Tab-separated table of C-alpha atoms in Angstrom:
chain	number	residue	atom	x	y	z
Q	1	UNK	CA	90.815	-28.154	-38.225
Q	2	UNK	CA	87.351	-29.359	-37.591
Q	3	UNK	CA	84.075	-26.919	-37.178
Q	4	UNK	CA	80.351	-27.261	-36.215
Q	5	UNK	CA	78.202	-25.098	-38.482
Q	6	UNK	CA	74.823	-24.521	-37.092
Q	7	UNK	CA	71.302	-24.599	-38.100
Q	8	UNK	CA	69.183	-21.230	-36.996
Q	9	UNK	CA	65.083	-20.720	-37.660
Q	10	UNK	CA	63.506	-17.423	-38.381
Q	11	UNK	CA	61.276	-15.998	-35.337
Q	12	UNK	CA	58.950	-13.916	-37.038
Q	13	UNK	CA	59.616	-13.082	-40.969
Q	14	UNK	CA	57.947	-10.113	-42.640
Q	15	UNK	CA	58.874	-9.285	-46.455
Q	16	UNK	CA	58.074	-5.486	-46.352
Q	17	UNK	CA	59.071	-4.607	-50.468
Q	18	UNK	CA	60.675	-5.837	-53.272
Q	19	UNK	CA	63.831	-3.849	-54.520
Q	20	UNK	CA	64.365	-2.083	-57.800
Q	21	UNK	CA	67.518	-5.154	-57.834
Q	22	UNK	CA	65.428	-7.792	-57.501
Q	23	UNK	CA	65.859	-8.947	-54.135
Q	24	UNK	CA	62.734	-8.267	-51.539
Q	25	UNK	CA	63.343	-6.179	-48.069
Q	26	UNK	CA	62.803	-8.305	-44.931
Q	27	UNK	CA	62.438	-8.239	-41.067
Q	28	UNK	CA	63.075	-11.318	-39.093
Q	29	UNK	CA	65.287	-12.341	-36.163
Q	30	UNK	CA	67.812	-14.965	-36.638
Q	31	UNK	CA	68.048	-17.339	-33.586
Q	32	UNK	CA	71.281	-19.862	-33.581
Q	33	UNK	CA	70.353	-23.058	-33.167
Q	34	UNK	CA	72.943	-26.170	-32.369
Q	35	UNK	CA	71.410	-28.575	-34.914
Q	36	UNK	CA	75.025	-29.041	-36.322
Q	37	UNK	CA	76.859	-30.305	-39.633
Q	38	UNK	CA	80.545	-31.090	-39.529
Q	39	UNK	CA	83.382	-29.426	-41.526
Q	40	UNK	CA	86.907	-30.444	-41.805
Q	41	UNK	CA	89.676	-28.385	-43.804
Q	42	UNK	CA	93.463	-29.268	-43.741
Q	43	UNK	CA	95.857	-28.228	-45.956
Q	44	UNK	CA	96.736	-30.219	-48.979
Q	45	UNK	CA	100.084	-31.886	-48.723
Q	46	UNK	CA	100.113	-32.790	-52.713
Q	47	UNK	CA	98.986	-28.904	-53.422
Q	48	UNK	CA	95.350	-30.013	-55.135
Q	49	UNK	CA	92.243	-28.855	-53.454
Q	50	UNK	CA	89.667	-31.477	-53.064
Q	51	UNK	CA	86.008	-31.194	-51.640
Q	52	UNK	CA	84.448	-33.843	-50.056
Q	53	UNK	CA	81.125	-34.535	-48.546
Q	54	UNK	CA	78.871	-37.310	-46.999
Q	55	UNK	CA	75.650	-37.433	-44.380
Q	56	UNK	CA	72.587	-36.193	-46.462
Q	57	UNK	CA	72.916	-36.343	-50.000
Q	58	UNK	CA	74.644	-32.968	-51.767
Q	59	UNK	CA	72.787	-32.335	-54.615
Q	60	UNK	CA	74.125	-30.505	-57.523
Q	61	UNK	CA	77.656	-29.225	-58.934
Q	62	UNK	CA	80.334	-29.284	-56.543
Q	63	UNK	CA	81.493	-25.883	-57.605
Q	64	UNK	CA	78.030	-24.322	-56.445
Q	65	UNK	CA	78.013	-25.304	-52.858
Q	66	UNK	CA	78.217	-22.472	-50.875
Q	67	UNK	CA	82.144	-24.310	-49.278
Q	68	UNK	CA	83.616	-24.320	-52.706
Q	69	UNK	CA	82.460	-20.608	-53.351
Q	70	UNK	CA	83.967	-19.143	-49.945
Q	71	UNK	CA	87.026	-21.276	-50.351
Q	72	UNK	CA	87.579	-20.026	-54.047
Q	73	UNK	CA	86.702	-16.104	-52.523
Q	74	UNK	CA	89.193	-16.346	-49.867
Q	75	UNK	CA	91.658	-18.016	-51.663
Q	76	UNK	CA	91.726	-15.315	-54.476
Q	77	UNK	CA	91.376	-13.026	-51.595
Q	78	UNK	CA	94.318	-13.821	-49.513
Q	79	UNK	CA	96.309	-16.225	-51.983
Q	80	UNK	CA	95.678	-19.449	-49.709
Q	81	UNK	CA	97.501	-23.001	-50.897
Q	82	UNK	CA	95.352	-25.726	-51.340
Q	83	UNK	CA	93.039	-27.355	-48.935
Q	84	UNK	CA	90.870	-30.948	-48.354
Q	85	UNK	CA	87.550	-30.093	-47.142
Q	86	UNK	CA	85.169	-32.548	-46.046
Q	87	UNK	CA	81.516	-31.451	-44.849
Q	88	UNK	CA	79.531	-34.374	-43.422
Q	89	UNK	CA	75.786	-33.040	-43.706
Q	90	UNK	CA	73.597	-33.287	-41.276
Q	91	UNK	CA	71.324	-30.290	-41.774
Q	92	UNK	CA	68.703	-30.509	-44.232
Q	93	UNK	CA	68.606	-28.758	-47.401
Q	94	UNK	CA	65.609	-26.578	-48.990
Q	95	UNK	CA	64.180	-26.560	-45.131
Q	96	UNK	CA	64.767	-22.924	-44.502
Q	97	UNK	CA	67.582	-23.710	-41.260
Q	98	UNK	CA	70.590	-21.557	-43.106
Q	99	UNK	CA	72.784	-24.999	-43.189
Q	100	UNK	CA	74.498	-24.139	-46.913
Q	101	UNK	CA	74.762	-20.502	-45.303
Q	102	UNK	CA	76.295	-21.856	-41.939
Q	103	UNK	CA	78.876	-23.788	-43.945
Q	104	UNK	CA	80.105	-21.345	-46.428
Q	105	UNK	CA	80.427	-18.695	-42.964
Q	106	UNK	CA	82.491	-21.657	-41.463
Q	107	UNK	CA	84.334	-21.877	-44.177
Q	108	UNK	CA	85.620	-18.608	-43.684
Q	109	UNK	CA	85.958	-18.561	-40.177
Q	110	UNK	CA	88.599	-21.985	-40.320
Q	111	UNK	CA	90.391	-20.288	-43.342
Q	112	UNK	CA	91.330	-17.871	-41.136
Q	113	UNK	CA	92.048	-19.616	-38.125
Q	114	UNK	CA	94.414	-22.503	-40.608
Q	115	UNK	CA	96.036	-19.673	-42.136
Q	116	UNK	CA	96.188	-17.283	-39.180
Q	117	UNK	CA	94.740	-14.055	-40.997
Q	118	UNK	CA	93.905	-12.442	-38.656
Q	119	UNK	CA	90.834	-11.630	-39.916
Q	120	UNK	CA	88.126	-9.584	-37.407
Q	121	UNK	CA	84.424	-10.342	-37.253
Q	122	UNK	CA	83.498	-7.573	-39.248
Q	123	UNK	CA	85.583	-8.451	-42.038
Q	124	UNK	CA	84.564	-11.938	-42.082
Q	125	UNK	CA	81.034	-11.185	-42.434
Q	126	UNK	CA	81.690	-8.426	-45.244
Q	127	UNK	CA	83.252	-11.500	-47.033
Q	128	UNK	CA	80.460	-13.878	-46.103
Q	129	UNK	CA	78.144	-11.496	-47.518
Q	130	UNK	CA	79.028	-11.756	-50.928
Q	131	UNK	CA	77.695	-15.405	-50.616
Q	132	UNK	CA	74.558	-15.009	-49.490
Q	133	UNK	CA	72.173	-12.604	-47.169
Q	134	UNK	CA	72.243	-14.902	-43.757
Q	135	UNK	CA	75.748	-16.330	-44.230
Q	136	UNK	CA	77.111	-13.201	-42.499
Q	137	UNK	CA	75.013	-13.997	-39.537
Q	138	UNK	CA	76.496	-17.457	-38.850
Q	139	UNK	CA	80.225	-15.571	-38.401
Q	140	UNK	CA	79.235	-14.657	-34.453
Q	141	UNK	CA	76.616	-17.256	-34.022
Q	142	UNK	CA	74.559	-14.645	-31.949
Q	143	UNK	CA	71.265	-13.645	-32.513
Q	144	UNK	CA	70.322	-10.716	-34.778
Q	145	UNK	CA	67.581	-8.408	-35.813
Q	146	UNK	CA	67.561	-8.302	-39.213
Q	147	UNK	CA	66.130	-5.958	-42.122
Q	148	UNK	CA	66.899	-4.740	-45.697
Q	149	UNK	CA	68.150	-7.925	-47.456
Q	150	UNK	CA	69.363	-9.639	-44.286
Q	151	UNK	CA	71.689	-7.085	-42.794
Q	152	UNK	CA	72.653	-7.650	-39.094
Q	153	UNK	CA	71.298	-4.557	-37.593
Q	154	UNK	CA	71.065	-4.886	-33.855
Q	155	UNK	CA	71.328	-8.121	-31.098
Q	156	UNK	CA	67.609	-8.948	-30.372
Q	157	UNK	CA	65.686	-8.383	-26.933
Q	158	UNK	CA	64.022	-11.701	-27.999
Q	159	UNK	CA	65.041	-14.468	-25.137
Q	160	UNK	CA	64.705	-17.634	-26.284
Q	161	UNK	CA	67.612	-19.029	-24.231
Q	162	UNK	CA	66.814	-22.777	-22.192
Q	163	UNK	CA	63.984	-22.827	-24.157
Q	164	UNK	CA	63.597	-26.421	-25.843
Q	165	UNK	CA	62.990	-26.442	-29.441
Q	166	UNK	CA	61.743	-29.183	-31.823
Q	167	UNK	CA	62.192	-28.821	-35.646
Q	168	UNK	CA	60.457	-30.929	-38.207
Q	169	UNK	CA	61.909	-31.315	-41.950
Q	170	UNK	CA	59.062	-32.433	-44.197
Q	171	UNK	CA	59.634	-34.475	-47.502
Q	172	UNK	CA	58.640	-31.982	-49.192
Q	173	UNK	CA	60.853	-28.950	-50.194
Q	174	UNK	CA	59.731	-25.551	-50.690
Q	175	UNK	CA	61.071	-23.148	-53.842
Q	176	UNK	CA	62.229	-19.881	-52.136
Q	177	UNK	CA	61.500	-18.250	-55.696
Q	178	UNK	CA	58.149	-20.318	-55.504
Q	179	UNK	CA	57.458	-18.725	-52.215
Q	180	UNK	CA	57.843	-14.690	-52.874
Q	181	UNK	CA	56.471	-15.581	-55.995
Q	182	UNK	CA	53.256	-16.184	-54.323
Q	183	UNK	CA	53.593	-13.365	-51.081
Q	184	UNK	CA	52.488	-9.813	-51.358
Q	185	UNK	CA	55.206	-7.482	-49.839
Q	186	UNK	CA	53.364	-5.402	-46.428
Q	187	UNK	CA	54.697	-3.366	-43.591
Q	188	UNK	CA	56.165	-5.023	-40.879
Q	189	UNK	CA	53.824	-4.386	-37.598
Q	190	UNK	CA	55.402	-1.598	-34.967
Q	191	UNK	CA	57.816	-3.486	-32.449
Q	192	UNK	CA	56.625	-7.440	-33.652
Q	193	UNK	CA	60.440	-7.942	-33.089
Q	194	UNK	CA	60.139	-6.887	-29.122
Q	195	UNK	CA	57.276	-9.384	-27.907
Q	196	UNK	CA	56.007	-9.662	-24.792
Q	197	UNK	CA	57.625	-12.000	-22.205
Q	198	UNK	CA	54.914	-14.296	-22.113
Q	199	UNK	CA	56.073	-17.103	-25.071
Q	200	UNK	CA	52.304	-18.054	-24.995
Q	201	UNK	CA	51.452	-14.817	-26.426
Q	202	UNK	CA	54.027	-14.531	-29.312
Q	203	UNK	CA	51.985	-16.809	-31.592
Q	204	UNK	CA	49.536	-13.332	-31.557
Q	205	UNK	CA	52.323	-10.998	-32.257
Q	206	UNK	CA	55.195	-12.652	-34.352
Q	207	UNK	CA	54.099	-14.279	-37.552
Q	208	UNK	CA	55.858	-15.443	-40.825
Q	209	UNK	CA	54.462	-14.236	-43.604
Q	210	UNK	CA	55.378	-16.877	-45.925
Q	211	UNK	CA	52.863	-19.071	-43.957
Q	212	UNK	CA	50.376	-17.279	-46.170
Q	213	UNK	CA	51.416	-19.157	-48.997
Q	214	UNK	CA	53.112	-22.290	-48.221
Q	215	UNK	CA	50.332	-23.621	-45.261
Q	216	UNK	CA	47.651	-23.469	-47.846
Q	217	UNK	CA	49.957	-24.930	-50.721
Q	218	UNK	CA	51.096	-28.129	-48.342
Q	219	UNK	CA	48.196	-28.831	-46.287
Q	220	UNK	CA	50.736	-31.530	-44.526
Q	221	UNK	CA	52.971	-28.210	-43.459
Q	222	UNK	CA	50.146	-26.941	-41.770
Q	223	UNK	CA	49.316	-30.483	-39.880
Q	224	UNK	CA	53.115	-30.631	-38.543
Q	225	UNK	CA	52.432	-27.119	-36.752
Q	226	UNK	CA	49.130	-28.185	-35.595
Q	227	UNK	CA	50.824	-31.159	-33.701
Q	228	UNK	CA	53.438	-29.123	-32.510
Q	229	UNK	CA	50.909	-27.134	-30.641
Q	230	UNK	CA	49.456	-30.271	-29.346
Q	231	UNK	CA	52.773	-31.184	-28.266
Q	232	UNK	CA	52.543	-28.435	-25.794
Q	233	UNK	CA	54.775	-25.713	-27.741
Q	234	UNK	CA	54.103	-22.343	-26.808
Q	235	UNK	CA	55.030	-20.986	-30.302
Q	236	UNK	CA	55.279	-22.514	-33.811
Q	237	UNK	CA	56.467	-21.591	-36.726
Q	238	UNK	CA	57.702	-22.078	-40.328
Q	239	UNK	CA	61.078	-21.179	-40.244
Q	240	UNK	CA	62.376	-19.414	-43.697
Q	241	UNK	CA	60.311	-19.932	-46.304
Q	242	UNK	CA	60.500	-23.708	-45.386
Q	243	UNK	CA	59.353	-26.142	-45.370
Q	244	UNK	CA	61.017	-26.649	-41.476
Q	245	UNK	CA	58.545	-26.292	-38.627
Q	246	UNK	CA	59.766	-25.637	-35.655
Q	247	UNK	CA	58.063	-25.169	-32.210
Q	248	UNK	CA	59.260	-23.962	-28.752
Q	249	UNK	CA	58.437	-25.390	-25.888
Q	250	UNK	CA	58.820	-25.252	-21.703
Q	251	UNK	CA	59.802	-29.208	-21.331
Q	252	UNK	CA	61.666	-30.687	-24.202
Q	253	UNK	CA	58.583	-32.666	-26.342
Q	254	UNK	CA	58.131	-35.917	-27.108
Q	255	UNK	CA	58.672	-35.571	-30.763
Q	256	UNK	CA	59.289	-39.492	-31.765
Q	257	UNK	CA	55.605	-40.493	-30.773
Q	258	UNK	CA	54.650	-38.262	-33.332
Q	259	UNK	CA	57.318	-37.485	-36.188
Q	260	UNK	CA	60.033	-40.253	-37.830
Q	261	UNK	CA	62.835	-39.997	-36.097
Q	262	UNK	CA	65.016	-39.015	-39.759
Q	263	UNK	CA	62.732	-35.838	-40.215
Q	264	UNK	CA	62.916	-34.125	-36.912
Q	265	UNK	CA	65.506	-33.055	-34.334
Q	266	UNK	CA	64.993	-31.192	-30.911
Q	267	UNK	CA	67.228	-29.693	-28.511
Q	268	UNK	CA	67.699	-26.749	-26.167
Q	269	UNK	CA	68.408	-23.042	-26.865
């Protein structure tokens, strides 16, 4: 069985407290998008699990990628034979776009489907949640209002949909521990998360708050969203806490007179 785990960018991203665990309390909205990765999972005929990947490089030990955790969780879980997995990346890492998070949920959601579990959305997500705060988002692929640590609260009045989008992935990668490191934790505004209907004016309402931080730490961030607004995008913004920039725009942009083609991608919504 073969899957397509997406990409998604933050519109607006407010850290509003840390917790007595640790973690910091957010608001954002999650918005899908269909930059895409490719997983494959069939079962093992000579009973050994194997993982596999190729596309961008993989960095680091196979047993921390976000695949390998949900297929050990769900194989504990529901005592699963063994599997070959191959992911062919295409998403890039440390960029803030959710692609390690859109896996592991994909993961899930083909375990279930190879194995015919049965499982419901709900209980998908309360498994994808014990690998990380967005991967329960990627389980529905709709957008979400989020809060708290990422919890899917509500689907967002936000309408981004036909809107074109173009996403630039910087050489340089951003720590997430780097970046709350450096951000002081304020209230989220009254309703930022139901704009007005004019994209033009979002850039004066919805705001990620890691831009704080990271613009003034990579001056070269903060060039890439200038030229997305000279591209014509009604709205730009970093998307996580990076170091992605993404802008949205009326007619799809002509990113490649601007950007290398291997560090940007645009599409529609």
């Amino acid at each position: 069985m073969i899957s397509y785990p997406n990409a998604k960018i933050n519109f607006g991203l407010y850290i509003t407290g840390k917790r007595t665990d640790g973690y910091h309390n957010i608001e954002s909205v999650l918005w899908p998008v269909p930059w895409k990765d490719i997983l494959e999972i069939i079962p093992a005929t000579d009973q050994r699990f194997s993982f596999e990947h190729s596309g961008l490089q993989v960095k680091g030990d196979i047993n921390d990628n976000l695949v390998v955790k949900a297929w050990e969780l769900m194989k504990e879980k529901y005592k699963l034979q063994a599997v070959h997995i191959h992911l062919h990346k295409n998403i890039p890492m440390g960029a803030g776009l959710g692609g390690g998070s859109s896996d592991a949920a994909h993961t899930i959601i083909l375990l279930n489907n190879l194995f015919g579990l049965k499982l419901n959305v709900r209980t998908m997500q309360r498994h994808a949640s014990r690998l990380g705060s967005d991967c329960p988002f990627f389980i529905d692929g709709r957008a979400h209002f989020v809060a708290g640590t990422g919890s899917l609260l509500a689907q967002t009045q936000v309408d981004l949909n036909g809107m074109h989008i173009g996403i630039v992935k910087p050489k340089v990668n951003i720590s997430t521990a780097e970046a709350y490191a450096n951000i002081l934790s304020v209230p989220a505004p009254a309703g930022w998360e139901k704009p007005g209907h004019d994209p033009a004016d979002w850039k004066k309402q919805v705001r990620n708050q890691f831009e704080d931080y990271v613009l003034e730490a990579h001056p070269e961030i903060s060039q890439i969203k200038e030229k997305l607004y000279h591209l014509g995008a009604d709205y730009a913004s970093l998307t996580g806490s990076g170091s992605a920039v993404y802008g949205l725009f009326q007619e799809a942009p002509d990113m490649m007179s601007w950007f290398p083609a291997e560090h940007c991608w645009q599409g529609q919504l």
